[in-house]
CSV table of C-alpha atoms in Angstrom, one decimal:
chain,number,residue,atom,x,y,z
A,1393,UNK,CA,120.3,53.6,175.5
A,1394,UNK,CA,118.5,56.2,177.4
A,1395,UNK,CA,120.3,59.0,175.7
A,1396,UNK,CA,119.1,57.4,172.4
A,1397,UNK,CA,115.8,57.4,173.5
A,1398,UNK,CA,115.7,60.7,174.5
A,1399,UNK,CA,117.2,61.9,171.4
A,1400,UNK,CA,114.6,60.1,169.1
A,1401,UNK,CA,111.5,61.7,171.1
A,1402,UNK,CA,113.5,64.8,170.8
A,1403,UNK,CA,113.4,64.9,166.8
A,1404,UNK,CA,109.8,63.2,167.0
A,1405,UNK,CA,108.5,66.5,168.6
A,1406,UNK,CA,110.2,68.6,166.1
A,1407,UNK,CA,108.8,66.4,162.9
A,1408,UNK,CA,105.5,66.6,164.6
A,1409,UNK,CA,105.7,70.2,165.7
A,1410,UNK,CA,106.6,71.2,161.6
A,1411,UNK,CA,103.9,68.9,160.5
A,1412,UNK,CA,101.4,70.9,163.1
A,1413,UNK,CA,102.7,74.3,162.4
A,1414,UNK,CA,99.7,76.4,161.6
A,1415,UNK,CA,99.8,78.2,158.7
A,1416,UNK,CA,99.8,82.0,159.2
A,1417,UNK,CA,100.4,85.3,157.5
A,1418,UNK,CA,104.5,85.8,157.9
A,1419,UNK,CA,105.2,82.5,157.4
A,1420,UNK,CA,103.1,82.5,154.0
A,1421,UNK,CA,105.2,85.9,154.0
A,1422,UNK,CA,108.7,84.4,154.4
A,1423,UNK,CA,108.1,81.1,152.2
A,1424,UNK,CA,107.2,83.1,149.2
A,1425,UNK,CA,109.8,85.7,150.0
A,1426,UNK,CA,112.4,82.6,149.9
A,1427,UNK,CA,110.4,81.7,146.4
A,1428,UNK,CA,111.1,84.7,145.4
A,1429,UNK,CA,115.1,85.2,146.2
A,1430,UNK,CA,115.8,81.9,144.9
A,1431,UNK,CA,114.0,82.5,141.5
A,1432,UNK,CA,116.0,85.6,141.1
A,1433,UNK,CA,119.3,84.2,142.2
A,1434,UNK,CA,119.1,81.2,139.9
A,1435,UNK,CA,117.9,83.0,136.5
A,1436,UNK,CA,118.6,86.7,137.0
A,1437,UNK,CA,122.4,86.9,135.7
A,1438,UNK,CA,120.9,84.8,132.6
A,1439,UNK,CA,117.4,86.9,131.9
A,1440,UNK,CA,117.8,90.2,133.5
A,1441,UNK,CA,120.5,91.7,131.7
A,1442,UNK,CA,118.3,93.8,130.1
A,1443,UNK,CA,120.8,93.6,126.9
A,1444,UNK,CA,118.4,93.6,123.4
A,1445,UNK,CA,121.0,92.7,121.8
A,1446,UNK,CA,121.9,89.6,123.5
A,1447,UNK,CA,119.6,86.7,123.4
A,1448,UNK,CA,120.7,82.7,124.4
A,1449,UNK,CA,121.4,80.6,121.6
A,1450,UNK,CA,121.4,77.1,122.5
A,1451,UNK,CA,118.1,76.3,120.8
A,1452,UNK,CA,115.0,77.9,119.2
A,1453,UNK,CA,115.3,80.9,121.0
A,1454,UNK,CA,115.5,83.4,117.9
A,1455,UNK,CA,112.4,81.7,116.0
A,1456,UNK,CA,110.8,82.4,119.8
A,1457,UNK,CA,111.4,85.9,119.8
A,1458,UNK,CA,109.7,87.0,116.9
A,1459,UNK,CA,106.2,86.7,118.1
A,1460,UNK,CA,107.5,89.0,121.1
A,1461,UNK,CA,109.1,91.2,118.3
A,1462,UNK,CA,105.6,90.8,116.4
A,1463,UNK,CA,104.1,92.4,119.6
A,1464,UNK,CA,105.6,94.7,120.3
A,1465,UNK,CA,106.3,96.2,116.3
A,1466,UNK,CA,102.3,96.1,116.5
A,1467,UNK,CA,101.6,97.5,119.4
A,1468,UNK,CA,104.1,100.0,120.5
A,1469,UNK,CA,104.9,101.3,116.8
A,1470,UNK,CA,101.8,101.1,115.2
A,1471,UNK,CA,99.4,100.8,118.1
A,1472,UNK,CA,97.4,97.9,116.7
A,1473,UNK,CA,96.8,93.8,117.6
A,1474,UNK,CA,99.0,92.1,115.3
A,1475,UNK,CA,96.8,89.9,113.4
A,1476,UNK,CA,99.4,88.8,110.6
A,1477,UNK,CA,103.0,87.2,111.3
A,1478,UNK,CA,104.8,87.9,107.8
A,1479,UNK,CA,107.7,86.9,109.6
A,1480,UNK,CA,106.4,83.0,109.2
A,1481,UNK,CA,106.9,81.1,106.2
A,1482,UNK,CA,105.5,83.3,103.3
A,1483,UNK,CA,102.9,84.9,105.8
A,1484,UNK,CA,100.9,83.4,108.6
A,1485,UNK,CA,97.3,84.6,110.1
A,1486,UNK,CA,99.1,85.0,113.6
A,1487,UNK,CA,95.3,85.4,115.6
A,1488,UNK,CA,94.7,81.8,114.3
A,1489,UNK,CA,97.7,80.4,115.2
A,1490,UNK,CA,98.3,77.0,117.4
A,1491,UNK,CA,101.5,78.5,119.2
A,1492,UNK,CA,100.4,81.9,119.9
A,1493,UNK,CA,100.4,83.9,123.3
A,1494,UNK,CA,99.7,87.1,122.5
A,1495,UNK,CA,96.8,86.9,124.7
A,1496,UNK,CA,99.0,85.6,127.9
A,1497,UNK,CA,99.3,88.5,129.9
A,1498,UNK,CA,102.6,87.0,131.4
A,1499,UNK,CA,104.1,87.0,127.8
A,1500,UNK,CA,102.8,90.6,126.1
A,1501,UNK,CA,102.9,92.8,129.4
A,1502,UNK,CA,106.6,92.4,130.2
A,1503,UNK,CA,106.6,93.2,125.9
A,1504,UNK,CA,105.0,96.3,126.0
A,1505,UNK,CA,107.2,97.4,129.2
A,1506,UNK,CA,110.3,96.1,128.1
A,1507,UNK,CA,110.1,95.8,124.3
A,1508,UNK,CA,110.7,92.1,122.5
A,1509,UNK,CA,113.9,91.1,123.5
A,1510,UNK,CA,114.1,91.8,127.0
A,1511,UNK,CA,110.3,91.5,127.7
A,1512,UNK,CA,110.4,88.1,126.6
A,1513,UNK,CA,113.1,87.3,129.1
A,1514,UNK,CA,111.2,88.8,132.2
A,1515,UNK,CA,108.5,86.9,131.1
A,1516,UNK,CA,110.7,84.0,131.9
A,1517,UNK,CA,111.5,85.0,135.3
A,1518,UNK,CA,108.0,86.0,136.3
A,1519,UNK,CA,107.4,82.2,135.1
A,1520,UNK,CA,109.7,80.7,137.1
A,1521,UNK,CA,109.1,82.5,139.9
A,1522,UNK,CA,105.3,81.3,139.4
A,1523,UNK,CA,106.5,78.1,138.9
A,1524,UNK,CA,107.6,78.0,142.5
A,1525,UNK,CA,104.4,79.6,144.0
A,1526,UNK,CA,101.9,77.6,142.3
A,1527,UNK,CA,104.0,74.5,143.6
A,1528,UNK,CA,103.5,75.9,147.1
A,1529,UNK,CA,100.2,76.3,146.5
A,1530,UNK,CA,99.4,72.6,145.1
A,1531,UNK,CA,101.6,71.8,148.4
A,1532,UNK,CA,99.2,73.4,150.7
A,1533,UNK,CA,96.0,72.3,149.1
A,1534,UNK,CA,97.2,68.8,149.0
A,1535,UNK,CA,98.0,69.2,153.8
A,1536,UNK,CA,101.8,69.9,153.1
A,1537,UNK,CA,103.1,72.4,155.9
A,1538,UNK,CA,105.7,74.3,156.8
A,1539,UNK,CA,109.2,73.2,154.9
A,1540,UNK,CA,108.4,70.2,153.8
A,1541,UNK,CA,105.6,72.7,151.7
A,1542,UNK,CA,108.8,75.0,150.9
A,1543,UNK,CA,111.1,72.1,149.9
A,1544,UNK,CA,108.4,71.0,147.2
A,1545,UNK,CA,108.2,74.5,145.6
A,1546,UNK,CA,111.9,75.0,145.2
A,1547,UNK,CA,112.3,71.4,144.4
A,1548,UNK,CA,109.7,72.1,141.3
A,1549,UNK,CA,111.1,75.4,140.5
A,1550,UNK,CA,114.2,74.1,140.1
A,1551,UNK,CA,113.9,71.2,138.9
A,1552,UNK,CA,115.7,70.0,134.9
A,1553,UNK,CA,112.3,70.3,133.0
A,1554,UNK,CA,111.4,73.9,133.5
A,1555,UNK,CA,115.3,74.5,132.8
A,1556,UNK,CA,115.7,71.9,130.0
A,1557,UNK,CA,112.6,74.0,128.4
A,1558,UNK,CA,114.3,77.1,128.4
A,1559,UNK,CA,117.8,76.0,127.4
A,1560,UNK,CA,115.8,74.0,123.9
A,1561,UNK,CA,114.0,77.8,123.1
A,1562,UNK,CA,110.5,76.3,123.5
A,1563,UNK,CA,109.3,79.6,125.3
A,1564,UNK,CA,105.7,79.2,125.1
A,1565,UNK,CA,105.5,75.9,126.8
A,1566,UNK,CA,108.1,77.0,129.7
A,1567,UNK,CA,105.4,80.4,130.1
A,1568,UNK,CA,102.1,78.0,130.2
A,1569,UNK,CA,104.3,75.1,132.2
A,1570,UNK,CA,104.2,77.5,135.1
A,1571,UNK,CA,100.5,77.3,135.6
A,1572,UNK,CA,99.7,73.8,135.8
A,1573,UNK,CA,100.3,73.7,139.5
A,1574,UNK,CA,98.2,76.7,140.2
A,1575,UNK,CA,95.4,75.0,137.6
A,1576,UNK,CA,95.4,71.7,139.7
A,1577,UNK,CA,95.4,73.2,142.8
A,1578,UNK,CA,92.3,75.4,141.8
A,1579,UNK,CA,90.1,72.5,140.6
A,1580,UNK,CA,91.2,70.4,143.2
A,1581,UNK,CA,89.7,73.4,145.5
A,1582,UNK,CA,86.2,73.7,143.0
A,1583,UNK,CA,85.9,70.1,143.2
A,1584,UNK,CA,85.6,70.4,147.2
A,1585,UNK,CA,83.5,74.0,147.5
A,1586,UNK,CA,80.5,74.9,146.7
A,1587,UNK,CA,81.2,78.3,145.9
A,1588,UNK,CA,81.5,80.5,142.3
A,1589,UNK,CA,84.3,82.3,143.3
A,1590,UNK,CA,86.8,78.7,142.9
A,1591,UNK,CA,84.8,78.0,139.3
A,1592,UNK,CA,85.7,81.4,138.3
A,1593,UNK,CA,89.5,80.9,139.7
A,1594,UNK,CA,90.0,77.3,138.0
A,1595,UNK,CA,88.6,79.0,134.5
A,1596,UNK,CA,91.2,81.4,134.7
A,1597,UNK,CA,94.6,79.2,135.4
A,1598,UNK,CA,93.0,77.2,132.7
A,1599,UNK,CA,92.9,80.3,130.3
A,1600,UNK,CA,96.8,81.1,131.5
A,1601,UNK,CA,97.7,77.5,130.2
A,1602,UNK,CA,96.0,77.9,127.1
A,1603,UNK,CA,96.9,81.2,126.5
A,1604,UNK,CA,100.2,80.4,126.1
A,1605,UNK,CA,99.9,78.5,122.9
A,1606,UNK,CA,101.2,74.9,124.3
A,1607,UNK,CA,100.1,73.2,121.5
A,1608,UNK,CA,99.1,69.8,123.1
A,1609,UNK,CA,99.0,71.4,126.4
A,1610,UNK,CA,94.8,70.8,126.4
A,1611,UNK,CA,95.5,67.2,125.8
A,1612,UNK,CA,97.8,67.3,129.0
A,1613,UNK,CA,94.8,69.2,131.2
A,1614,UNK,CA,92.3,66.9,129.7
A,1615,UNK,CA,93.9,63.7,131.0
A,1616,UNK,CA,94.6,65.2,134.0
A,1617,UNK,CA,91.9,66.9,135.2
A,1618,UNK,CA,90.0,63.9,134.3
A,1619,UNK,CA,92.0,61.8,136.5
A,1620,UNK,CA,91.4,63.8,139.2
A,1621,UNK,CA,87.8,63.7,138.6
A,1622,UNK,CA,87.7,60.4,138.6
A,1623,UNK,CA,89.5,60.3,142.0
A,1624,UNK,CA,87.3,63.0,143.5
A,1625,UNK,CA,84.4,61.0,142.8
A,1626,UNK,CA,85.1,58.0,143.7
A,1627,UNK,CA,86.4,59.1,147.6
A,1628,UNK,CA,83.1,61.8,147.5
A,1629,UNK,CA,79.5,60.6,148.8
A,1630,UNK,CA,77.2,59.6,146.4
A,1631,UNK,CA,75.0,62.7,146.8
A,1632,UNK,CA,78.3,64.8,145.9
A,1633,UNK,CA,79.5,63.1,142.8
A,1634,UNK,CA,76.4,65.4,140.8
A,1635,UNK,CA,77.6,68.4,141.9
A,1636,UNK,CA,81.5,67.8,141.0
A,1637,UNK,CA,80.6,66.8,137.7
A,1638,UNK,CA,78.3,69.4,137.5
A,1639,UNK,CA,81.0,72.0,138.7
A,1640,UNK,CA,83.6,70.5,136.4
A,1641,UNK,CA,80.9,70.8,133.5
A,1642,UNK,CA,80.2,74.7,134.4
A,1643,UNK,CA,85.0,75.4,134.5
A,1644,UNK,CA,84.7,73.8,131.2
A,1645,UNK,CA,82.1,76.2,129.7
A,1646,UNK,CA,83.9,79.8,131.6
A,1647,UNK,CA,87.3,78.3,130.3
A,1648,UNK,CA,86.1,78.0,126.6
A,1649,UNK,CA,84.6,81.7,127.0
A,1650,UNK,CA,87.8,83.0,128.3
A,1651,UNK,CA,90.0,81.4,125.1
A,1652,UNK,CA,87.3,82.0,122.8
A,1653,UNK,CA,89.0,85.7,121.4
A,1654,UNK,CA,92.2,83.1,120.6
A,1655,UNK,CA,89.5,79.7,119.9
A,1656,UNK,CA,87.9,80.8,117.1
A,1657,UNK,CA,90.3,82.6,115.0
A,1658,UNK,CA,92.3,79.3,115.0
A,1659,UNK,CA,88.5,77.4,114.2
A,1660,UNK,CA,88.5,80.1,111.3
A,1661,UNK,CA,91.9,79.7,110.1
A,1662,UNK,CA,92.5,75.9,110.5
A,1663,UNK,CA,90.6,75.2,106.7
A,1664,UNK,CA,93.1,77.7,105.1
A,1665,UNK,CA,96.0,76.3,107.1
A,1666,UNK,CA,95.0,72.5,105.7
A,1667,UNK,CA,94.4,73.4,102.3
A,1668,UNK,CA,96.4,72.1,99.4
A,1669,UNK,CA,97.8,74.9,97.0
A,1670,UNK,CA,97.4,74.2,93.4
A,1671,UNK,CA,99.3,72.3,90.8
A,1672,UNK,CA,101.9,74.9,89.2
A,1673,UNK,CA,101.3,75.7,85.9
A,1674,UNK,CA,104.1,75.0,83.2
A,1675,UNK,CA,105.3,78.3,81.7
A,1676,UNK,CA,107.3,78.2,78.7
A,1677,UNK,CA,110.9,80.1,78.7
A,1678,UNK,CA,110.5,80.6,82.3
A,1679,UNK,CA,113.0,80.1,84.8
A,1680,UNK,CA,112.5,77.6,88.2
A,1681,UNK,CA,111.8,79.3,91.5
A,1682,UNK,CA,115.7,78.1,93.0
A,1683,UNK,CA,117.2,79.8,90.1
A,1684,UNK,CA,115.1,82.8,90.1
A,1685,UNK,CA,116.2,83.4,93.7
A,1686,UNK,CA,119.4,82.7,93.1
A,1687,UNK,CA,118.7,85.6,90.6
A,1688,UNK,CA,117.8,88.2,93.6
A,1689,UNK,CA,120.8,87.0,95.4
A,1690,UNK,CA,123.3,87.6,92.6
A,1691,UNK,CA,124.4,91.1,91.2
A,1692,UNK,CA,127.1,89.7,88.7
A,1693,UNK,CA,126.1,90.8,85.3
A,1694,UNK,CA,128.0,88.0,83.9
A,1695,UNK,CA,126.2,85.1,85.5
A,1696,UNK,CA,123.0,86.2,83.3
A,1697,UNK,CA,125.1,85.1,80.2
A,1698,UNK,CA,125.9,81.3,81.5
A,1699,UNK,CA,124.2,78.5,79.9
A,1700,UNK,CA,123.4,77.1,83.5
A,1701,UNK,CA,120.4,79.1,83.6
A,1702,UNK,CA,119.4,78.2,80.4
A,1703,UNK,CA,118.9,81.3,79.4
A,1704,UNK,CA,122.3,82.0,77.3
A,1705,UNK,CA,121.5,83.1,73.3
A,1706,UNK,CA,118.1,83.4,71.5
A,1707,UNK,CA,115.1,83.6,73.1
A,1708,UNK,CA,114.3,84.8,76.3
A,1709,UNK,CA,118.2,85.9,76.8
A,1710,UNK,CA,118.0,88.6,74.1
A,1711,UNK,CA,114.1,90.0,75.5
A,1712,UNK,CA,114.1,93.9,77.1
A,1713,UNK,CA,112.6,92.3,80.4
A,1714,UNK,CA,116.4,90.3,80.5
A,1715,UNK,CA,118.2,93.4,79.4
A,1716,UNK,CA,116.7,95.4,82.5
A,1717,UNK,CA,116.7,92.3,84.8
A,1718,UNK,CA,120.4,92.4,84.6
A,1719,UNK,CA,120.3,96.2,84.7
A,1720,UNK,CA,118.5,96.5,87.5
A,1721,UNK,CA,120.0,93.2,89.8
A,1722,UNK,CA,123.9,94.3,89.1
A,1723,UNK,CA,123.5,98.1,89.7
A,1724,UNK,CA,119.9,99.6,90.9
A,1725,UNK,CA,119.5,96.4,94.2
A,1726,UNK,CA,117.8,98.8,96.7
A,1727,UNK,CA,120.7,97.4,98.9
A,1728,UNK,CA,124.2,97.8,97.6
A,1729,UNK,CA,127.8,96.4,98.9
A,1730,UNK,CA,128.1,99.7,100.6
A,1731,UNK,CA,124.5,99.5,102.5
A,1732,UNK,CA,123.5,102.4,100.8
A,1733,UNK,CA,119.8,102.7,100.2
A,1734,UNK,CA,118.5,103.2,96.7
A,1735,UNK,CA,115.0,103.6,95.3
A,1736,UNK,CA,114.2,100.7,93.3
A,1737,UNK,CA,114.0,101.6,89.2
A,1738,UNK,CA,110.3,102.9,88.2
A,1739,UNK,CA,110.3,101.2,84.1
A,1740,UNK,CA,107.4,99.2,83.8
A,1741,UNK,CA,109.4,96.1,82.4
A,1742,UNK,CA,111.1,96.0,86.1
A,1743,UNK,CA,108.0,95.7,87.7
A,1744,UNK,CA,107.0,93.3,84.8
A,1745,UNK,CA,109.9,91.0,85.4
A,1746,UNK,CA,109.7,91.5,89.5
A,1747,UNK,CA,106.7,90.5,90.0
A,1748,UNK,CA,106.2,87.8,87.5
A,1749,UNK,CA,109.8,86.5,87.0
């Protein structure tokens, strides 16, 4: 019974002991260090093959990449801030769009270093290995010491969600997932100082988050951050409830100054994105849009003549703009079988029946 005793006060002194534990330099040192190690052990033989050519495909990964491709055609080609993605649909205004991160310096730096591919997989390690350290840091704000604050940050950085992100393709929301912690853990801070310097902080982990094009993600800080709000004010003095408000008011305002080079394009473009195209006019002896790309895509000569098309016999079957459609789509494609490149054919009734069908 003694020996029991004994051994209970033993590991009471040691949980008390860790829970005491001031925190210092080296062991902020050799926590993050660990962060560090296990981030790179978990994801680098996945991300840091540094292969362009090899990119995971168990989910949305290659409609992903090509923002990271648009980035870095724009700027290490041609120098420029891509401002159009005419790899989206028939052409999207890529500063106004919703799921953007151009302006995430997590997602275009590793770009510009690395190039599209491989950039956007460094990207992913740098997030997961911010992942971790913004978990420690929520840990410490929140009186969590020693490896109990440890334990929480690999717990995070591991956990399925950041991983179940990755694995679906949804890169953007796995880049701007890595910030919450570090954005809670700065207002939490703001909310308690008096100071600029933690306003100024908070604005920027909110810009990270928003940055990253999450498209719902300012719903998610809204709720939270208002929750904590609420909570801060209610266990703060009456004469202190002003100044959080008025502290939360003033992150607001430097957060919307930070995203407004990515705000208001997306204010600008949202009316064009809405808007309702026309009602397509009927044109007579014309062809429907399948078939006319079925056209493009087929260089048989024969398959002009069938009655499928509708276009067998009189009419628009025996017209010149026919005659060099089926000239110029069985022999002159600026692609052949071979992968030859040819120069397209310069008769005005090719670039009649190109352009207009």
């Amino acid at each position: 019974m003694k020996t029991i005793s004994s051994f209970t006060q033993s590991i009471a002194n040691i949980w008390r002991r860790i829970l005491s534990a001031p925190t210092t330099w080296y062991t902020v040192l050799i926590e993050w260090s660990i962060i560090v190690c296990a981030a790179y052990f978990f994801t680098a033989p996945a991300l840091l093959d540094f292969d362009a050519r090899q990119l995971q495909q168990t989910g949305e990964h290659n409609e992903s990449s090509t923002r990271p491709l648009l980035a870095e055609i724009g700027i290490l080609q041609h120098g420029e801030i891509p401002l159009w993605n005419h790899y989206m649909q028939t052409g999207f205004p890529h500063a106004g769009d919703l799921l953007g991160h151009f302006w995430s310096p997590i997602a275009t730096l590793p770009v510009i270093l690395w190039g599209g591919i491989n950039g956007m997989k460094v990207s992913i390690f740098i997030s997961f290995v911010l992942a971790g350290l913004g978990q420690w840091y929520l840990a410490h704000i929140s009186g969590v010491k020693g490896i109990f604050r440890l334990w929480s940050s690999l717990t995070f950085m591991f956990s399925g969600g950041l991983a179940f992100l990755w694995r679906l393709g949804w890169y953007e929301l796995l880049v701007g997932m890595a910030w919450f912690p570090w954005t809670f853990a700065a207002y939490w801070q703001a909310l308690k100082k008096r100071d600029f310097t933690s306003i100024a902080w908070t604005a920027f982990c909110v810009a990270m988050i928003l940055f990253t094009g999450g498209g719902y993600y300012p719903f998610y800080l809204i709720v939270c951050a208002g929750t904590m709000l609420i909570v801060a004010l209610i266990a703060a003095q009456p004469e202190e409830r002003i100044i959080q408000i008025r502290r939360s008011i003033s992150i607001a305002f430097f957060s919307a100054g930070l995203i407004a080079v990515m705000a208001l394009p997306i204010y600008d473009g949202y009316r064009l994105i809405l808007r309702e195209s026309g009602e397509d006019l009927v044109q007579q002896g014309s062809q429907p849009i399948s078939y006319a790309l079925m056209n493009y895509a087929i260089s048989q000569g024969e398959w002009f003549n069938t009655d499928i098309l509708g276009t067998a016999g009189d009419g628009i079957g025996s017209t010149p703009a026919r005659s060099c459609l089926v000239r110029c789509y069985s022999s002159r494609l600026p692609f052949n079988k071979a992968g030859r490149n040819r120069s397209w054919p310069r008769c005005w009734r090719f670039r009649s029946c190109y352009c207009f069908g």
